[in-house]
CSV table of C-alpha atoms in Angstrom, one decimal:
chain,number,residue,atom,x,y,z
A,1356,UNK,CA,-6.8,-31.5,10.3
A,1357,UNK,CA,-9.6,-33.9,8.1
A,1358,UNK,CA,-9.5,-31.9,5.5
A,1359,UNK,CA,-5.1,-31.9,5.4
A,1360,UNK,CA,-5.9,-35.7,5.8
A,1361,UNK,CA,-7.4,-35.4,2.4
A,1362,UNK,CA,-5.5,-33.3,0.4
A,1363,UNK,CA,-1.9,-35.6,1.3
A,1364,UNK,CA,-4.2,-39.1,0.6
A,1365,UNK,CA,-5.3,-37.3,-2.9
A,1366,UNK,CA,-2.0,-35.8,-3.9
A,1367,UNK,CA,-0.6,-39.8,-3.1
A,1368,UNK,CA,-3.6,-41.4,-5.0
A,1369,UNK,CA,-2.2,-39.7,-8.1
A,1370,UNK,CA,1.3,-40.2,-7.8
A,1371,UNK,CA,2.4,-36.6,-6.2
A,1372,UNK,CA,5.3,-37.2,-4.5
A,1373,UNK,CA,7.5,-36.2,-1.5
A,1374,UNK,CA,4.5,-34.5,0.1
A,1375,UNK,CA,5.3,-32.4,3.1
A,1376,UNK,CA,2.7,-30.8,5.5
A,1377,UNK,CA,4.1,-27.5,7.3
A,1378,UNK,CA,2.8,-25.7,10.3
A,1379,UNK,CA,2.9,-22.2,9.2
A,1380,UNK,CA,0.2,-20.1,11.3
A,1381,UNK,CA,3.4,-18.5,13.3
A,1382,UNK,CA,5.5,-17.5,10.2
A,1383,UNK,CA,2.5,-15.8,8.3
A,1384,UNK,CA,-0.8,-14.4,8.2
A,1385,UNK,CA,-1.4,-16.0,4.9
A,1386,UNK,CA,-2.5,-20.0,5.8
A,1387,UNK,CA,-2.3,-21.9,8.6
A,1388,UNK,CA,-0.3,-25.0,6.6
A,1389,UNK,CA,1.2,-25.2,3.7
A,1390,UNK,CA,1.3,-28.7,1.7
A,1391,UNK,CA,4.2,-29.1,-0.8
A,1392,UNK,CA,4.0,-31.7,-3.3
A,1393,UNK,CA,6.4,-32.3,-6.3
A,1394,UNK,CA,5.3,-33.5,-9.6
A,1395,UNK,CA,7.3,-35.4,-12.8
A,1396,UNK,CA,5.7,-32.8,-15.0
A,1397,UNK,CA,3.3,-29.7,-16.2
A,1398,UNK,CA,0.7,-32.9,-17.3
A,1399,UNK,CA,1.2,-34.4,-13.9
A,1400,UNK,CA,1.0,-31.1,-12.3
A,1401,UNK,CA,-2.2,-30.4,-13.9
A,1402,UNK,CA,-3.4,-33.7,-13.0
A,1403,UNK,CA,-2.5,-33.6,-9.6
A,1404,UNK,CA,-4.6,-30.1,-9.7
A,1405,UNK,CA,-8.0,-31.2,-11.5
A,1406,UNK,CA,-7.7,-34.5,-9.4
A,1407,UNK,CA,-7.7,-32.3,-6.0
A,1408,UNK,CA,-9.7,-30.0,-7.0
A,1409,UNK,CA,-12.3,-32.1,-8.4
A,1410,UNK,CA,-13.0,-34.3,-6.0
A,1411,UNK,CA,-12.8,-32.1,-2.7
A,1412,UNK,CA,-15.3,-30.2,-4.7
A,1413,UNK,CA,-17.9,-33.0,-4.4
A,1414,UNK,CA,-18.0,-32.3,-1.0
A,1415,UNK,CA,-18.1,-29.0,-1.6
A,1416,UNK,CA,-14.6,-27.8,-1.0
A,1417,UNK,CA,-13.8,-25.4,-3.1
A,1418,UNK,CA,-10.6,-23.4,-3.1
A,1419,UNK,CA,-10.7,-19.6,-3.2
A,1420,UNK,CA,-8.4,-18.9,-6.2
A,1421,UNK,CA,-5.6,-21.4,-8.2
A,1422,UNK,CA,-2.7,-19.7,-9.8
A,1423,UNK,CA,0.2,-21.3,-12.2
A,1424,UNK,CA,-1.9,-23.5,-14.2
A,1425,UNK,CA,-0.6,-22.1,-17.5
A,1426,UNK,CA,3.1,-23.4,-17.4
A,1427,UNK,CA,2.5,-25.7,-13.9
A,1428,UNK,CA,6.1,-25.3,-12.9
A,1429,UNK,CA,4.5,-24.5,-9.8
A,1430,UNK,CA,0.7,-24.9,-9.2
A,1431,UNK,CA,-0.8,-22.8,-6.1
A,1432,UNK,CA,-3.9,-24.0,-4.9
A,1433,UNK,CA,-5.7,-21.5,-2.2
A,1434,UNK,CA,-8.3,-23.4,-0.1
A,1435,UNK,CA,-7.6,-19.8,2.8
A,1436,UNK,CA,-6.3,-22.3,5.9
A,1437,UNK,CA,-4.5,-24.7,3.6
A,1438,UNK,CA,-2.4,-23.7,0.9
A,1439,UNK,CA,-1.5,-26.5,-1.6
A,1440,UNK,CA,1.8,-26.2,-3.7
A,1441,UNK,CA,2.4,-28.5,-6.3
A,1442,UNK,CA,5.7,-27.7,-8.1
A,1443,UNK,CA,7.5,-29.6,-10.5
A,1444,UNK,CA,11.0,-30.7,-9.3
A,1445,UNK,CA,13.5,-28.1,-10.5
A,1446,UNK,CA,11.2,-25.5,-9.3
A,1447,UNK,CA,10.7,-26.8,-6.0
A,1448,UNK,CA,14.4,-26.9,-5.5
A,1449,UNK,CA,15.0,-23.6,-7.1
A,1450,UNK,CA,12.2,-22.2,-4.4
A,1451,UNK,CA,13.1,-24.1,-1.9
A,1452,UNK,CA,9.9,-23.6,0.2
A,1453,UNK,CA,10.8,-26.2,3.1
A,1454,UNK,CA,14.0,-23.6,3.7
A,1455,UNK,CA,12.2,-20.6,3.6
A,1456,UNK,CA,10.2,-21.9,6.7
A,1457,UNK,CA,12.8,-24.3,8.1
A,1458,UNK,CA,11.7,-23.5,11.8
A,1459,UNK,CA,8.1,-24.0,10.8
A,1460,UNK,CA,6.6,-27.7,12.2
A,1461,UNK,CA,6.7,-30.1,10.3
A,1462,UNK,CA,3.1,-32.3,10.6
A,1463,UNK,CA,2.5,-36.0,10.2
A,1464,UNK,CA,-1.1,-36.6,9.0
């Protein structure tokens, strides 16, 4: 839970916005949460990215792949327990993740 405490307090330090936490660990084998964010655009979705990525990795987070960095329409970020999405607007509507697991929890952190 510490370490979904930090990913939500950096996304909001740099300006990601509507950041949702879900509870996925009985809707996949995959992750245990899932953290949407959206961004305003690829810059701010690559920001968002290096920014995370950055400076869990001074305390030696690191995540075990990122994908999407090229266009950033929608940034994975794989840290095993916690997956990270950052997409930009359009494409979180278009993927509509929060649907796809509607019955999963939502969690405050």
């Amino acid at each position: 839970m510490e370490l979904l405490k930090k990913i939500v307090s950096l996304l909001e330090e740099k300006k990601g916005e509507d950041i949702v936490v879900l509870d996925v660990s009985k809707h996949t084998n995959i992750a245990d949460y899932f953290v949407i964010a959206t961004a305003n655009s690829a810059v701010h979705a690559r920001a968002l990215t290096d920014y995370l990525i950055e400076n869990l990795g001074k305390e030696e987070i690191h995540p075990d792949h990122v994908e999407g960095l090229e266009n950033a329409y929608w940034v994975l970020i794989d840290f095993m327990d916690i997956i990270v999405h950052i997409f930009q607007k359009e494409w979180r509507d278009y993927y509509d993740l929060e649907w796809l697991y509607s019955t999963a929890r939502r969690v405050e952190v």
